[in-house]
PDB file of C-alpha atoms and ligand atoms in Angstrom:
ATOM      1  CA  MET A 266      -3.363 -12.208 -18.524  1.00  0.00           C
ATOM      2  CA  ILE A 267      -2.663  -8.624 -17.494  1.00  0.00           C
ATOM      3  CA  LEU A 268      -3.859  -7.776 -13.980  1.00  0.00           C
ATOM      4  CA  ASP A 269      -5.212  -4.327 -14.808  1.00  0.00           C
ATOM      5  CA  GLY A 270      -4.992  -2.336 -11.584  1.00  0.00           C
ATOM      6  CA  LYS A 271      -6.002   0.859 -13.321  1.00  0.00           C
ATOM      7  CA  LYS A 272      -9.286  -0.630 -14.507  1.00  0.00           C
ATOM      8  CA  ARG A 273     -10.056  -2.433 -11.245  1.00  0.00           C
ATOM      9  CA  SER A 274      -9.259   0.651  -9.161  1.00  0.00           C
ATOM     10  CA  GLU A 275     -11.600   2.768 -11.325  1.00  0.00           C
ATOM     11  CA  ILE A 276     -14.400   0.284 -10.688  1.00  0.00           C
ATOM     12  CA  ARG A 277     -13.676   0.269  -6.955  1.00  0.00           C
ATOM     13  CA  LEU A 278     -13.528   4.078  -6.760  1.00  0.00           C
ATOM     14  CA  GLU A 279     -16.788   4.397  -8.660  1.00  0.00           C
ATOM     15  CA  ARG A 280     -18.485   1.950  -6.304  1.00  0.00           C
ATOM     16  CA  LEU A 281     -17.067   3.683  -3.231  1.00  0.00           C
ATOM     17  CA  ALA A 282     -18.159   7.127  -4.477  1.00  0.00           C
ATOM     18  CA  GLN A 283     -21.716   5.836  -4.828  1.00  0.00           C
ATOM     19  CA  ASP A 284     -21.659   4.118  -1.425  1.00  0.00           C
ATOM     20  CA  ILE A 285     -20.470   7.305   0.283  1.00  0.00           C
ATOM     21  CA  ALA A 286     -22.939   9.523  -1.611  1.00  0.00           C
ATOM     22  CA  ARG A 287     -25.822   7.271  -0.525  1.00  0.00           C
ATOM     23  CA  SER A 288     -24.665   7.169   3.119  1.00  0.00           C
ATOM     24  CA  ASP A 289     -24.703   9.689   5.960  1.00  0.00           C
ATOM     25  CA  LEU A 290     -20.916   9.483   6.137  1.00  0.00           C
ATOM     26  CA  HIS A 291     -18.625  12.467   5.659  1.00  0.00           C
ATOM     27  CA  PRO A 292     -15.205  10.813   5.632  1.00  0.00           C
ATOM     28  CA  ARG A 293     -12.167  13.084   5.795  1.00  0.00           C
ATOM     29  CA  LEU A 294      -8.514  12.298   5.239  1.00  0.00           C
ATOM     30  CA  ALA A 295      -5.580  14.401   6.446  1.00  0.00           C
ATOM     31  CA  THR A 296      -2.219  14.098   4.778  1.00  0.00           C
ATOM     32  CA  VAL A 297       1.022  15.294   6.331  1.00  0.00           C
ATOM     33  CA  ILE A 298       3.979  16.019   4.094  1.00  0.00           C
ATOM     34  CA  VAL A 299       7.419  17.167   5.259  1.00  0.00           C
ATOM     35  CA  GLY A 300       9.784  18.837   2.793  1.00  0.00           C
ATOM     36  CA  ASP A 301       9.517  19.141  -0.953  1.00  0.00           C
ATOM     37  CA  ASP A 302      10.510  15.809  -2.470  1.00  0.00           C
ATOM     38  CA  PRO A 303       8.804  15.958  -5.909  1.00  0.00           C
ATOM     39  CA  ALA A 304       7.781  12.277  -5.948  1.00  0.00           C
ATOM     40  CA  SER A 305       6.191  12.525  -2.482  1.00  0.00           C
ATOM     41  CA  ARG A 306       4.380  15.712  -3.497  1.00  0.00           C
ATOM     42  CA  MET A 307       3.043  13.986  -6.610  1.00  0.00           C
ATOM     43  CA  TYR A 308       1.792  10.979  -4.575  1.00  0.00           C
ATOM     44  CA  VAL A 309       0.055  13.253  -2.060  1.00  0.00           C
ATOM     45  CA  ARG A 310      -1.575  15.245  -4.874  1.00  0.00           C
ATOM     46  CA  MET A 311      -2.881  11.994  -6.386  1.00  0.00           C
ATOM     47  CA  LYS A 312      -4.345  10.995  -3.013  1.00  0.00           C
ATOM     48  CA  HIS A 313      -6.164  14.328  -2.647  1.00  0.00           C
ATOM     49  CA  ARG A 314      -7.490  14.021  -6.195  1.00  0.00           C
ATOM     50  CA  ALA A 315      -8.803  10.510  -5.452  1.00  0.00           C
ATOM     51  CA  CYS A 316     -10.533  11.888  -2.324  1.00  0.00           C
ATOM     52  CA  GLU A 317     -12.389  14.423  -4.473  1.00  0.00           C
ATOM     53  CA  ARG A 318     -13.561  11.692  -6.833  1.00  0.00           C
ATOM     54  CA  VAL A 319     -15.087   9.554  -4.105  1.00  0.00           C
ATOM     55  CA  ASN A 320     -16.680  12.256  -1.953  1.00  0.00           C
ATOM     56  CA  ILE A 321     -14.033  12.098   0.766  1.00  0.00           C
ATOM     57  CA  GLY A 322     -12.995  15.461   2.203  1.00  0.00           C
ATOM     58  CA  SER A 323      -9.293  16.089   2.575  1.00  0.00           C
ATOM     59  CA  ILE A 324      -6.886  18.504   4.167  1.00  0.00           C
ATOM     60  CA  GLY A 325      -3.144  18.724   3.722  1.00  0.00           C
ATOM     61  CA  VAL A 326      -0.625  19.684   6.393  1.00  0.00           C
ATOM     62  CA  ASP A 327       2.541  20.923   4.755  1.00  0.00           C
ATOM     63  CA  LEU A 328       5.664  21.185   6.915  1.00  0.00           C
ATOM     64  CA  PRO A 329       9.108  22.487   5.942  1.00  0.00           C
ATOM     65  CA  GLY A 330      11.936  20.017   5.311  1.00  0.00           C
ATOM     66  CA  ASP A 331      13.698  21.034   8.542  1.00  0.00           C
ATOM     67  CA  ALA A 332      10.660  20.321  10.781  1.00  0.00           C
ATOM     68  CA  ARG A 333      11.687  18.402  13.934  1.00  0.00           C
ATOM     69  CA  THR A 334      10.154  15.115  15.058  1.00  0.00           C
ATOM     70  CA  GLY A 335       8.305  16.839  17.932  1.00  0.00           C
ATOM     71  CA  GLU A 336       6.794  19.416  15.621  1.00  0.00           C
ATOM     72  CA  ILE A 337       5.479  16.742  13.250  1.00  0.00           C
ATOM     73  CA  CYS A 338       4.061  14.712  16.161  1.00  0.00           C
ATOM     74  CA  ARG A 339       2.310  17.822  17.523  1.00  0.00           C
ATOM     75  CA  GLU A 340       0.549  18.300  14.171  1.00  0.00           C
ATOM     76  CA  VAL A 341      -0.434  14.628  14.175  1.00  0.00           C
ATOM     77  CA  HIS A 342      -1.805  14.920  17.744  1.00  0.00           C
ATOM     78  CA  ARG A 343      -3.942  17.851  16.644  1.00  0.00           C
ATOM     79  CA  LEU A 344      -5.391  15.668  13.854  1.00  0.00           C
ATOM     80  CA  ASN A 345      -5.826  12.756  16.296  1.00  0.00           C
ATOM     81  CA  ASP A 346      -7.972  15.023  18.470  1.00  0.00           C
ATOM     82  CA  ASP A 347     -10.094  16.376  15.594  1.00  0.00           C
ATOM     83  CA  PRO A 348     -13.320  14.314  15.402  1.00  0.00           C
ATOM     84  CA  GLY A 349     -13.888  15.524  11.814  1.00  0.00           C
ATOM     85  CA  ILE A 350     -10.762  13.667  10.620  1.00  0.00           C
ATOM     86  CA  HIS A 351     -11.068   9.892  10.093  1.00  0.00           C
ATOM     87  CA  GLY A 352      -7.761   9.057   8.474  1.00  0.00           C
ATOM     88  CA  ILE A 353      -4.226  10.418   8.917  1.00  0.00           C
ATOM     89  CA  LEU A 354      -1.494   9.690   6.404  1.00  0.00           C
ATOM     90  CA  VAL A 355       2.075  10.837   6.980  1.00  0.00           C
ATOM     91  CA  GLN A 356       3.789  10.618   3.606  1.00  0.00           C
ATOM     92  CA  LEU A 357       7.003   8.581   3.748  1.00  0.00           C
ATOM     93  CA  PRO A 358       9.941   8.764   3.504  1.00  0.00           C
ATOM     94  CA  LEU A 359      10.467  11.523   6.067  1.00  0.00           C
ATOM     95  CA  PRO A 360      13.720  13.524   6.019  1.00  0.00           C
ATOM     96  CA  SER A 361      16.657  11.609   7.551  1.00  0.00           C
ATOM     97  CA  HIS A 362      16.850  13.751  10.743  1.00  0.00           C
ATOM     98  CA  VAL A 363      13.274  12.741  11.667  1.00  0.00           C
ATOM     99  CA  ASN A 364      12.567   9.792  13.965  1.00  0.00           C
ATOM    100  CA  THR A 365      10.178   8.000  11.579  1.00  0.00           C
ATOM    101  CA  PRO A 366       9.043   5.214  13.970  1.00  0.00           C
ATOM    102  CA  GLU A 367       8.118   7.878  16.564  1.00  0.00           C
ATOM    103  CA  VAL A 368       6.040   9.778  14.001  1.00  0.00           C
ATOM    104  CA  ILE A 369       4.329   6.555  12.881  1.00  0.00           C
ATOM    105  CA  ARG A 370       3.499   5.754  16.532  1.00  0.00           C
ATOM    106  CA  SER A 371       2.046   9.238  17.044  1.00  0.00           C
ATOM    107  CA  VAL A 372      -0.929   8.474  14.756  1.00  0.00           C
ATOM    108  CA  ILE A 373      -3.716   6.906  16.846  1.00  0.00           C
ATOM    109  CA  PRO A 374      -4.369   3.363  15.553  1.00  0.00           C
ATOM    110  CA  GLU A 375      -8.074   4.220  14.970  1.00  0.00           C
ATOM    111  CA  LYS A 376      -7.075   6.782  12.291  1.00  0.00           C
ATOM    112  CA  ASP A 377      -4.019   4.927  10.964  1.00  0.00           C
ATOM    113  CA  VAL A 378      -5.400   4.288   7.462  1.00  0.00           C
ATOM    114  CA  ASP A 379      -1.845   3.511   6.275  1.00  0.00           C
ATOM    115  CA  GLY A 380      -1.741   0.576   8.714  1.00  0.00           C
ATOM    116  CA  PHE A 381       1.886   1.273   9.713  1.00  0.00           C
ATOM    117  CA  HIS A 382       1.350   1.696  13.469  1.00  0.00           C
ATOM    118  CA  PRO A 383       2.958  -1.243  15.327  1.00  0.00           C
ATOM    119  CA  LEU A 384      -0.399  -2.031  16.934  1.00  0.00           C
ATOM    120  CA  ASN A 385      -2.047  -2.365  13.521  1.00  0.00           C
ATOM    121  CA  LEU A 386       0.870  -4.392  12.153  1.00  0.00           C
ATOM    122  CA  GLY A 387       0.651  -6.601  15.248  1.00  0.00           C
ATOM    123  CA  ARG A 388      -3.062  -7.133  14.732  1.00  0.00           C
ATOM    124  CA  LEU A 389      -2.421  -7.985  11.082  1.00  0.00           C
ATOM    125  CA  PHE A 390       0.265 -10.516  12.028  1.00  0.00           C
ATOM    126  CA  SER A 391      -1.936 -12.026  14.734  1.00  0.00           C
ATOM    127  CA  GLY A 392      -4.541 -12.743  12.055  1.00  0.00           C
ATOM    128  CA  ASN A 393      -7.003 -10.122  13.315  1.00  0.00           C
ATOM    129  CA  PRO A 394      -6.362  -7.010  11.187  1.00  0.00           C
ATOM    130  CA  PHE A 395      -7.802  -3.561  11.967  1.00  0.00           C
ATOM    131  CA  PHE A 396      -6.162  -1.510   9.187  1.00  0.00           C
ATOM    132  CA  ALA A 397      -3.814  -3.236   6.739  1.00  0.00           C
ATOM    133  CA  PRO A 398      -1.289  -1.206   4.689  1.00  0.00           C
ATOM    134  CA  CYS A 399      -2.759  -0.027   1.398  1.00  0.00           C
ATOM    135  CA  THR A 400      -0.255  -1.440  -1.096  1.00  0.00           C
ATOM    136  CA  PRO A 401      -0.380  -5.077   0.065  1.00  0.00           C
ATOM    137  CA  LEU A 402      -4.126  -4.914   0.767  1.00  0.00           C
ATOM    138  CA  GLY A 403      -4.626  -3.414  -2.707  1.00  0.00           C
ATOM    139  CA  ILE A 404      -2.683  -6.369  -4.154  1.00  0.00           C
ATOM    140  CA  MET A 405      -4.909  -8.838  -2.290  1.00  0.00           C
ATOM    141  CA  ASN A 406      -7.958  -6.990  -3.647  1.00  0.00           C
ATOM    142  CA  LEU A 407      -6.555  -7.110  -7.186  1.00  0.00           C
ATOM    143  CA  LEU A 408      -5.890 -10.869  -6.928  1.00  0.00           C
ATOM    144  CA  SER A 409      -9.387 -11.399  -5.581  1.00  0.00           C
ATOM    145  CA  ASP A 410     -10.939  -9.233  -8.344  1.00  0.00           C
ATOM    146  CA  TYR A 411      -9.304 -11.557 -10.893  1.00  0.00           C
ATOM    147  CA  GLY A 412     -10.369 -14.724  -9.065  1.00  0.00           C
ATOM    148  CA  VAL A 413      -6.843 -15.728  -8.014  1.00  0.00           C
ATOM    149  CA  GLU A 414      -7.352 -17.999  -5.006  1.00  0.00           C
ATOM    150  CA  THR A 415      -4.354 -17.994  -2.704  1.00  0.00           C
ATOM    151  CA  GLU A 416      -5.290 -20.938  -0.468  1.00  0.00           C
ATOM    152  CA  GLY A 417      -2.529 -23.548  -0.448  1.00  0.00           C
ATOM    153  CA  LEU A 418      -0.422 -21.711  -3.038  1.00  0.00           C
ATOM    154  CA  HIS A 419       3.246 -20.985  -2.471  1.00  0.00           C
ATOM    155  CA  ALA A 420       3.712 -17.217  -2.348  1.00  0.00           C
ATOM    156  CA  VAL A 421       7.191 -15.727  -2.441  1.00  0.00           C
ATOM    157  CA  VAL A 422       7.590 -12.092  -1.392  1.00  0.00           C
ATOM    158  CA  VAL A 423      10.860 -10.412  -2.310  1.00  0.00           C
ATOM    159  CA  GLY A 424      11.351  -7.484   0.078  1.00  0.00           C
ATOM    160  CA  ARG A 425      10.867  -7.111   3.830  1.00  0.00           C
ATOM    161  CA  SER A 426       9.812  -3.482   4.313  1.00  0.00           C
ATOM    162  CA  ILE A 427       7.218  -2.396   6.868  1.00  0.00           C
ATOM    163  CA  GLU A 428       5.208  -0.769   4.063  1.00  0.00           C
ATOM    164  CA  VAL A 429       5.037  -3.720   1.664  1.00  0.00           C
ATOM    165  CA  GLY A 430       7.035  -6.934   2.185  1.00  0.00           C
ATOM    166  CA  ARG A 431       6.143  -7.791   5.779  1.00  0.00           C
ATOM    167  CA  PRO A 432       2.415  -6.921   5.660  1.00  0.00           C
ATOM    168  CA  MET A 433       2.156  -8.598   2.230  1.00  0.00           C
ATOM    169  CA  ALA A 434       3.469 -11.819   3.761  1.00  0.00           C
ATOM    170  CA  ALA A 435       1.009 -11.508   6.660  1.00  0.00           C
ATOM    171  CA  LEU A 436      -1.980 -10.951   4.354  1.00  0.00           C
ATOM    172  CA  LEU A 437      -1.013 -13.910   2.163  1.00  0.00           C
ATOM    173  CA  LEU A 438      -0.558 -16.078   5.246  1.00  0.00           C
ATOM    174  CA  ASN A 439      -3.933 -14.922   6.612  1.00  0.00           C
ATOM    175  CA  SER A 440      -5.454 -16.068   3.334  1.00  0.00           C
ATOM    176  CA  ASP A 441      -3.918 -19.532   3.664  1.00  0.00           C
ATOM    177  CA  ALA A 442      -0.960 -19.258   1.285  1.00  0.00           C
ATOM    178  CA  THR A 443       2.374 -20.848   2.191  1.00  0.00           C
ATOM    179  CA  VAL A 444       4.700 -17.874   2.402  1.00  0.00           C
ATOM    180  CA  THR A 445       8.411 -17.320   1.898  1.00  0.00           C
ATOM    181  CA  ILE A 446       9.941 -13.880   2.507  1.00  0.00           C
ATOM    182  CA  CYS A 447      13.170 -13.158   0.628  1.00  0.00           C
ATOM    183  CA  HIS A 448      15.428 -10.112   0.923  1.00  0.00           C
ATOM    184  CA  SER A 449      18.831  -8.735  -0.005  1.00  0.00           C
ATOM    185  CA  ARG A 450      20.679 -11.341   2.111  1.00  0.00           C
ATOM    186  CA  THR A 451      18.755 -14.355   0.802  1.00  0.00           C
ATOM    187  CA  ARG A 452      21.021 -17.028  -0.629  1.00  0.00           C
ATOM    188  CA  ASN A 453      20.005 -18.622  -3.927  1.00  0.00           C
ATOM    189  CA  LEU A 454      17.256 -16.092  -4.552  1.00  0.00           C
ATOM    190  CA  LYS A 455      16.547 -17.577  -7.970  1.00  0.00           C
ATOM    191  CA  GLU A 456      15.911 -20.984  -6.402  1.00  0.00           C
ATOM    192  CA  GLU A 457      13.372 -19.437  -4.013  1.00  0.00           C
ATOM    193  CA  THR A 458      11.552 -17.280  -6.578  1.00  0.00           C
ATOM    194  CA  SER A 459      11.385 -20.155  -9.069  1.00  0.00           C
ATOM    195  CA  ARG A 460       9.219 -22.097  -6.611  1.00  0.00           C
ATOM    196  CA  ALA A 461       6.567 -19.360  -6.415  1.00  0.00           C
ATOM    197  CA  ASP A 462       2.993 -19.816  -7.567  1.00  0.00           C
ATOM    198  CA  ILE A 463       2.562 -16.135  -6.642  1.00  0.00           C
ATOM    199  CA  LEU A 464       5.641 -13.925  -6.832  1.00  0.00           C
ATOM    200  CA  VAL A 465       5.529 -10.430  -5.325  1.00  0.00           C
ATOM    201  CA  ALA A 466       8.503  -8.223  -6.225  1.00  0.00           C
ATOM    202  CA  ALA A 467       9.088  -5.286  -3.866  1.00  0.00           C
ATOM    203  CA  VAL A 468      12.825  -4.932  -4.300  1.00  0.00           C
ATOM    204  CA  GLY A 469      13.316  -1.376  -5.523  1.00  0.00           C
ATOM    205  CA  LYS A 470      15.609  -2.366  -8.405  1.00  0.00           C
ATOM    206  CA  ALA A 471      14.531  -1.821 -11.993  1.00  0.00           C
ATOM    207  CA  ARG A 472      13.815  -5.042 -13.975  1.00  0.00           C
ATOM    208  CA  PHE A 473      15.527  -7.110 -11.249  1.00  0.00           C
ATOM    209  CA  ILE A 474      13.231 -10.143 -11.710  1.00  0.00           C
ATOM    210  CA  GLY A 475      14.003 -11.786 -15.040  1.00  0.00           C
ATOM    211  CA  PRO A 476      12.359 -14.804 -16.710  1.00  0.00           C
ATOM    212  CA  GLU A 477      14.966 -17.199 -15.290  1.00  0.00           C
ATOM    213  CA  MET A 478      13.631 -16.390 -11.785  1.00  0.00           C
ATOM    214  CA  VAL A 479       9.972 -17.121 -12.571  1.00  0.00           C
ATOM    215  CA  ARG A 480       8.158 -20.448 -12.767  1.00  0.00           C
ATOM    216  CA  GLU A 481       6.030 -20.997 -15.843  1.00  0.00           C
ATOM    217  CA  GLY A 482       2.397 -20.232 -15.020  1.00  0.00           C
ATOM    218  CA  ALA A 483       3.157 -18.088 -11.965  1.00  0.00           C
ATOM    219  CA  VAL A 484       1.171 -14.996 -10.983  1.00  0.00           C
ATOM    220  CA  VAL A 485       3.631 -12.088 -10.865  1.00  0.00           C
ATOM    221  CA  VAL A 486       2.941  -8.888  -8.928  1.00  0.00           C
ATOM    222  CA  ASP A 487       5.293  -5.959  -9.462  1.00  0.00           C
ATOM    223  CA  VAL A 488       5.426  -3.333  -6.689  1.00  0.00           C
ATOM    224  CA  GLY A 489       8.446  -1.504  -8.145  1.00  0.00           C
ATOM    225  CA  THR A 490       8.326   2.188  -9.052  1.00  0.00           C
ATOM    226  CA  ASN A 491      11.764   2.887 -10.482  1.00  0.00           C
ATOM    227  CA  VAL A 492      12.514   5.786 -12.782  1.00  0.00           C
ATOM    228  CA  VAL A 493      15.033   4.874 -15.493  1.00  0.00           C
ATOM    229  CA  ASP A 494      15.922   7.567 -18.025  1.00  0.00           C
ATOM    230  CA  GLY A 495      12.779   9.436 -17.024  1.00  0.00           C
ATOM    231  CA  VAL A 496      10.548   6.382 -17.559  1.00  0.00           C
ATOM    232  CA  LEU A 497       8.664   4.583 -14.769  1.00  0.00           C
ATOM    233  CA  CYS A 498       9.475   0.879 -14.685  1.00  0.00           C
ATOM    234  CA  GLY A 499       8.910  -1.964 -12.257  1.00  0.00           C
ATOM    235  CA  ASP A 500      11.098  -4.501 -10.468  1.00  0.00           C
ATOM    236  CA  VAL A 501      10.104  -7.124 -13.042  1.00  0.00           C
ATOM    237  CA  ASP A 502      11.436  -7.348 -16.584  1.00  0.00           C
ATOM    238  CA  PHE A 503       7.864  -7.170 -17.871  1.00  0.00           C
ATOM    239  CA  ASP A 504       8.517  -7.726 -21.598  1.00  0.00           C
ATOM    240  CA  ARG A 505      10.390 -10.985 -20.977  1.00  0.00           C
ATOM    241  CA  VAL A 506       8.446 -12.298 -17.979  1.00  0.00           C
ATOM    242  CA  ARG A 507       4.967 -11.755 -19.430  1.00  0.00           C
ATOM    243  CA  ASP A 508       5.390 -14.697 -21.814  1.00  0.00           C
ATOM    244  CA  ILE A 509       5.904 -17.250 -19.060  1.00  0.00           C
ATOM    245  CA  ALA A 510       3.649 -15.810 -16.337  1.00  0.00           C
ATOM    246  CA  ALA A 511      -0.020 -16.815 -16.193  1.00  0.00           C
ATOM    247  CA  ALA A 512      -0.838 -13.302 -14.974  1.00  0.00           C
ATOM    248  CA  ILE A 513       1.230 -10.183 -14.370  1.00  0.00           C
ATOM    249  CA  THR A 514       0.747  -6.593 -13.196  1.00  0.00           C
ATOM    250  CA  PRO A 515       2.076  -3.828 -15.455  1.00  0.00           C
ATOM    251  CA  VAL A 516       3.976  -0.745 -14.226  1.00  0.00           C
ATOM    252  CA  PRO A 517       2.412   1.767 -14.432  1.00  0.00           C
ATOM    253  CA  GLY A 518      -1.240   0.732 -14.204  1.00  0.00           C
ATOM    254  CA  GLY A 519      -0.899  -2.243 -11.867  1.00  0.00           C
ATOM    255  CA  VAL A 520      -0.340  -1.983  -8.135  1.00  0.00           C
ATOM    256  CA  GLY A 521      -0.107   1.848  -7.863  1.00  0.00           C
ATOM    257  CA  PRO A 522      -3.753   2.686  -8.629  1.00  0.00           C
ATOM    258  CA  MET A 523      -4.923  -0.143  -6.339  1.00  0.00           C
ATOM    259  CA  THR A 524      -2.922   1.399  -3.460  1.00  0.00           C
ATOM    260  CA  ILE A 525      -4.783   4.689  -3.796  1.00  0.00           C
ATOM    261  CA  ALA A 526      -8.193   3.008  -4.138  1.00  0.00           C
ATOM    262  CA  THR A 527      -7.455   1.003  -0.976  1.00  0.00           C
ATOM    263  CA  LEU A 528      -6.493   4.162   0.915  1.00  0.00           C
ATOM    264  CA  MET A 529      -9.905   5.567   0.013  1.00  0.00           C
ATOM    265  CA  GLU A 530     -11.594   2.341   1.177  1.00  0.00           C
ATOM    266  CA  ASN A 531      -9.662   2.387   4.465  1.00  0.00           C
ATOM    267  CA  THR A 532     -10.646   6.030   5.061  1.00  0.00           C
ATOM    268  CA  ALA A 533     -14.329   5.308   4.401  1.00  0.00           C
ATOM    269  CA  LEU A 534     -14.118   2.285   6.719  1.00  0.00           C
ATOM    270  CA  SER A 535     -12.609   4.471   9.432  1.00  0.00           C
ATOM    271  CA  ALA A 536     -15.444   7.004   9.094  1.00  0.00           C
ATOM    272  CA  GLN A 537     -17.956   4.180   9.267  1.00  0.00           C
ATOM    273  CA  ARG A 538     -16.367   2.813  12.436  1.00  0.00           C
ATOM    274  CA  ALA A 539     -16.360   6.280  14.010  1.00  0.00           C
ATOM    275  CA  THR A 540     -20.021   6.784  13.160  1.00  0.00           C
ATOM    276  CA  CYS A 541     -21.273   3.288  13.980  1.00  0.00           C
ATOM    277  CA  PRO A 542     -19.090   1.837  16.753  1.00  0.00           C
ATOM    278  CA  GLY A 543     -19.011  -1.925  16.581  1.00  0.00           C
ATOM    279  CA  VAL A 544     -18.443  -2.049  12.795  1.00  0.00           C
ATOM    280  CA  GLU A 545     -15.466  -4.299  12.091  1.00  0.00           C
TER     281      GLU A 545
HETATM  282  N1  GUN B  81       5.456   6.354   0.587  1.00  0.00           N
HETATM  283  C1  GUN B  81       5.454   5.372  -0.329  1.00  0.00           C
HETATM  284  N2  GUN B  81       4.373   4.580  -0.196  1.00  0.00           N
HETATM  285  C2  GUN B  81       3.675   5.081   0.845  1.00  0.00           C
HETATM  286  C3  GUN B  81       2.449   4.708   1.477  1.00  0.00           C
HETATM  287  O1  GUN B  81       1.773   3.732   1.117  1.00  0.00           O
HETATM  288  N3  GUN B  81       2.057   5.484   2.508  1.00  0.00           N
HETATM  289  C4  GUN B  81       2.787   6.552   2.930  1.00  0.00           C
HETATM  290  N4  GUN B  81       2.332   7.236   3.972  1.00  0.00           N
HETATM  291  N5  GUN B  81       3.919   6.916   2.382  1.00  0.00           N
HETATM  292  C5  GUN B  81       4.354   6.187   1.338  1.00  0.00           C
END
């Protein structure tokens, strides 16, 4: 079975657009981009386009590649203080001279729709999430849309980033999976991945997960976005793994569209919380 993130995200966006249109909410997202990395610019453009589709307003703050940490934080503070903005997204990665953790901490947790603020990550890990990061939450939504029940299953996450690996593990644990986190220093990686009922690959290496690393009947989720010879490909060797997996996400058309749909859902949720305090 192909876990069709494109199709599921379209359905979710359609539903969200209707919910917002029928409500009194006027959600607004602000994006902050520093420098002119083409991939980052493309991702931010896609986020603004998704906002338009679902009746979420959006503004973009565009800073030059040599902007200092303090300058970026000042822009974020201005957005923090603007009651018409419900979500703030600072596109990562930031240029190497920027103190990224400081910028992430400058976004108030109430508008941190990316879920990267340490307070939001802490709440997620304590089992009481406020905002969860969009890629792993989008994966949970995709699994749920296809009726994959995680309770009691052994989930193996390959990758330990703040954006994907760590929050993915927390979400799976919160939904009663038994979780193993693997990374570049893991010994006998193949032994670990072969035990997975659910395998999440967030490695950043093209076609790194081959069929010998996957248990027959596993659910395989590919977070990779690698460009090889101008073609987008995942961390999983899709053509060879698809035959042994029970279900698998394609790249493109798997996790990526779910990430954007989840960002829209988080932004709408933030607007709802701002308008009706007490909404969880
Ligand atoms: N860069 C790559 N993925 C992401 C994401 O989910 N959020 C932000 N802000 N930057 C990213």
